[in-house]
Amino acid sequence: MAKSLLVVESPAKAKTLKRYLGDGFEVAASVGHVKDLPKTGLGVDIENSFQPEYVTISGKGKVLSAIKKLARAADIVYLAPDPDREGEAIAWHLAEEIGYFDGKAPKTYRVMINEITQRGVTEALAKPTTINKGRYESQQTRRILDRLVGYQISPILWDKVRRGLSAGRVQSVAVRLVVDRERDVRAFEPQEYWNIKARLGTSTPPVFWTSLHQISRKEARVVNEAQAKAVVEAVKGGAWVVRDVVTKERARQPAPPFTTSKLQQEAARKLRFSSKLTMSVAQRLYEGIDIGEEGAVGLITYMRTDSTRLSNDAVGDCRDYISATYGPAYLPANPAKYKSKKGAQDAHEAIRPTHVQHTPEALRPFLSSEQYRLYKLIWQRFVACQMASAIFDQTRIDVANGSHLFRAVGAVQRFAGFLLVYEEGRDDQAEEEDAPLPPVQKGDKLELLELSSTQHFTTPPPRFTEATLVKELEERGIGRPSTYASIISVIQEKGYVEKRSGRFHPTELGSVVTELLVENFPQILDVEFTANMESQLDRVEGGTVNWVELLSEFYGPFARTLQDAQKNMRNLKAEATPTEVICDKCGAVMNIRWGRNGSFLACSRYPECKRSMEFQRTDEGVVVPIENQVETRGTCPDCGHPMLVKAGRFGRFVACSNYPSCRHTEPLSSGAPCPREGCDGELLEKRSKRGKVFFGCNRYPDCDYATWNRPLEQDCPACGQARLEESVKREGVRWLCPVCGHSQTPDGEAEGSADAAG
């Protein structure tokens, strides 16, 4: 009997596949890449057509030896790393190691397993292919490009800014998006506008609100209080007459099944998952979960894809499920088909459950909370995409008052359709559609019940969330589905951006490095150039662009830019910008200098005077030492002077401003009462032995309540018995009640509502 070897990336996937393959197969795992460019040195021979110098990754020698031994004993070898470019590179390197290209290996095939089920594995093995040279060369070209950029720009940053910094062909462009958005936010000048609303009614209820829409048949633009008062005066005594009533049927179509970027966006919106967490959980669902009697089963299809294509079998199973579960009314006459975006790699399907009969509730006992919530999202989206459209009756009422036209728009859901199962989240905070409107007729006279005018100001463009940054990367053509999560993780790990309340802000380091790179490497930091390079890499895979020629065209201008940057890039280490701040030690001018932790104030007489301090800039750009910006907390009970918040080796505390004459100190109170029943204490800010801030009751040791979560000023809306506490974890920020367990997002969305059906 012929013996076959199947090699995959993950041990978890290998375990699942072994169940389907039987005794005729050995299954081995490469545990990711086995060869890569060296960690030290460039590893690319620029003079010899950019030939890469691959070495065995540390710790993978034993793995390779084991695979080669199994290959020698096999009659057929199937290379089945993940079905993408990275997987193709792993397959190529494995093929090299077992002697495939030298004719020394047994029959060797490449198989693409899109879903780890009996059907998926059987179909993949029945249709083996050869290793795709174009796909491998595309991955290799990307790897070389990233090495050329990162390994040659980063040392310049070490020399000019500080050691340890890194630049990346894609990551630096992603940071630039965040930096540019921050500049837009800060440069934004709000514009005043006023909303004029009228609450109208007929002789019988109900009443409804209308908004000013036109003045003298032109779009209403009320930009100051005087104009608002003029409108109010003009209409409050006038007659209100229904000019027009328009009712239309509107069909709302379901969203297509998930691609990688759309899954990351929706998981960020609804589950508060980071892209990294989403992909980690999805990987586990793809590789296989033990679900009881069935054993380990791959629950979703491959999770790195930009295709919305679905197999005919999957669509057929889904339609049968919809008809049986929700009824024929919820099943459209023909299967829904979705068009993938231009340039999408259509090698595998959209992300979907492998078996629609595996409902989220049926699998819940076998899944972790994170796995269950993500699987539920994928399952709901897939089922909904094959359901009938939701139907609404949309009504518009126009009400005239002299030359002023007020309008009300409302909608009534007549048929839920796919909304019975799932509704797509959205990034904006747009209001929901208005409530149903009363049955008025053209010519009806209405009574004015209330007239309001409210001042508003336009808002700046919103800072990126995890969802909107992924969306921006995708729309700009920066990176690929397999790289979005790593891009967002890296720019945070490197300290270039930070997330505050769920939105990305550039750090001072990120802004400074971006400014330097834009000045000295404008092409590398150009969004359009980066997107075009992604298209070129796609052409390498398709065989229409030679990878060596692509690298040659890139490297010539890049090498010249490198030489210029080494000479001309600003040296922040050597710069000293004078300020109007005077050194309190020697009276000399303080300069802004750059150090390991960013910019700071240093005495211009250094090294004779070593005085330094942190600073901040006011809205007008004035440099102010942070030591001069004090936070007060009441008055000293001993001498009556203000109490100041200070920082010491064990954390923040409150001390008398009359020090050293008065040495009174107190712990720093959070202002929140202790939530433990029967305790009348309050929570103090403290610091653990490892330096982490926590909050503990001031009645300790009589009360040992303590929490890592920061107390807020908002009472729990569910029980009202305690203050909410802010929990910050990798999946996002949540506000929790320590008494009743209520959980919500900072914008008030309660736990469970985000991922509920419909």
PDB file of N, CA and C in Angstrom, residues 57 130 139 149 179 220 313 361 390 401 439 451 555 623 717 725:
ATOM      1  N   ILE A  57      15.494  28.823   9.818  1.00  0.00           N
ATOM      2  CA  ILE A  57      15.098  29.609  10.987  1.00  0.00           C
ATOM      3  C   ILE A  57      15.529  28.874  12.254  1.00  0.00           C
ATOM      4  N   THR A 130       0.726  21.735  -8.964  1.00  0.00           N
ATOM      5  CA  THR A 130       2.161  21.926  -8.735  1.00  0.00           C
ATOM      6  C   THR A 130       2.375  23.227  -7.987  1.00  0.00           C
ATOM      7  N   GLN A 139       5.720  36.503  -3.295  1.00  0.00           N
ATOM      8  CA  GLN A 139       6.023  36.573  -1.869  1.00  0.00           C
ATOM      9  C   GLN A 139       7.486  36.917  -1.638  1.00  0.00           C
ATOM     10  N   VAL A 149      14.050  48.056   2.294  1.00  0.00           N
ATOM     11  CA  VAL A 149      13.589  49.310   2.902  1.00  0.00           C
ATOM     12  C   VAL A 149      13.910  49.332   4.389  1.00  0.00           C
ATOM     13  N   VAL A 179      -1.027  59.905  11.209  1.00  0.00           N
ATOM     14  CA  VAL A 179      -0.447  61.241  11.440  1.00  0.00           C
ATOM     15  C   VAL A 179      -1.188  62.294  10.621  1.00  0.00           C
ATOM     16  N   ALA A 220     -31.744  75.170   2.897  1.00  0.00           N
ATOM     17  CA  ALA A 220     -31.677  76.026   4.079  1.00  0.00           C
ATOM     18  C   ALA A 220     -30.287  75.966   4.700  1.00  0.00           C
ATOM     19  N   ASP A 313     -22.234  24.206  -3.501  1.00  0.00           N
ATOM     20  CA  ASP A 313     -22.689  23.310  -2.441  1.00  0.00           C
ATOM     21  C   ASP A 313     -23.031  24.085  -1.173  1.00  0.00           C
ATOM     22  N   GLU A 361     -25.344  28.309  18.555  1.00  0.00           N
ATOM     23  CA  GLU A 361     -25.831  27.819  19.840  1.00  0.00           C
ATOM     24  C   GLU A 361     -25.483  26.352  20.049  1.00  0.00           C
ATOM     25  N   ALA A 390     -34.820  42.942   3.114  1.00  0.00           N
ATOM     26  CA  ALA A 390     -35.750  43.572   4.053  1.00  0.00           C
ATOM     27  C   ALA A 390     -36.543  44.636   3.292  1.00  0.00           C
ATOM     28  N   ASN A 401     -44.620  76.558   5.149  1.00  0.00           N
ATOM     29  CA  ASN A 401     -45.007  77.692   5.986  1.00  0.00           C
ATOM     30  C   ASN A 401     -44.437  78.920   5.305  1.00  0.00           C
ATOM     31  N   PRO A 439     -50.662  59.421   9.274  1.00  0.00           N
ATOM     32  CA  PRO A 439     -51.293  59.393   7.945  1.00  0.00           C
ATOM     33  C   PRO A 439     -51.924  60.733   7.568  1.00  0.00           C
ATOM     34  N   LEU A 451     -41.568  74.772  18.706  1.00  0.00           N
ATOM     35  CA  LEU A 451     -40.600  75.253  17.720  1.00  0.00           C
ATOM     36  C   LEU A 451     -39.261  75.407  18.426  1.00  0.00           C
ATOM     37  N   TYR A 555      15.052  49.863  -6.976  1.00  0.00           N
ATOM     38  CA  TYR A 555      16.224  50.083  -6.155  1.00  0.00           C
ATOM     39  C   TYR A 555      17.111  51.221  -6.645  1.00  0.00           C
ATOM     40  N   VAL A 623       5.587  76.794  24.771  1.00  0.00           N
ATOM     41  CA  VAL A 623       6.204  75.710  25.536  1.00  0.00           C
ATOM     42  C   VAL A 623       6.078  76.009  27.023  1.00  0.00           C
ATOM     43  N   PRO A 717     -25.960  52.168  35.007  1.00  0.00           N
ATOM     44  CA  PRO A 717     -27.332  52.415  34.564  1.00  0.00           C
ATOM     45  C   PRO A 717     -28.268  51.245  34.841  1.00  0.00           C
ATOM     46  N   GLU A 725     -16.586  50.899  36.214  1.00  0.00           N
ATOM     47  CA  GLU A 725     -15.132  50.844  36.174  1.00  0.00           C
ATOM     48  C   GLU A 725     -14.677  50.566  34.748  1.00  0.00           C
TER      49      GLU A 725
END
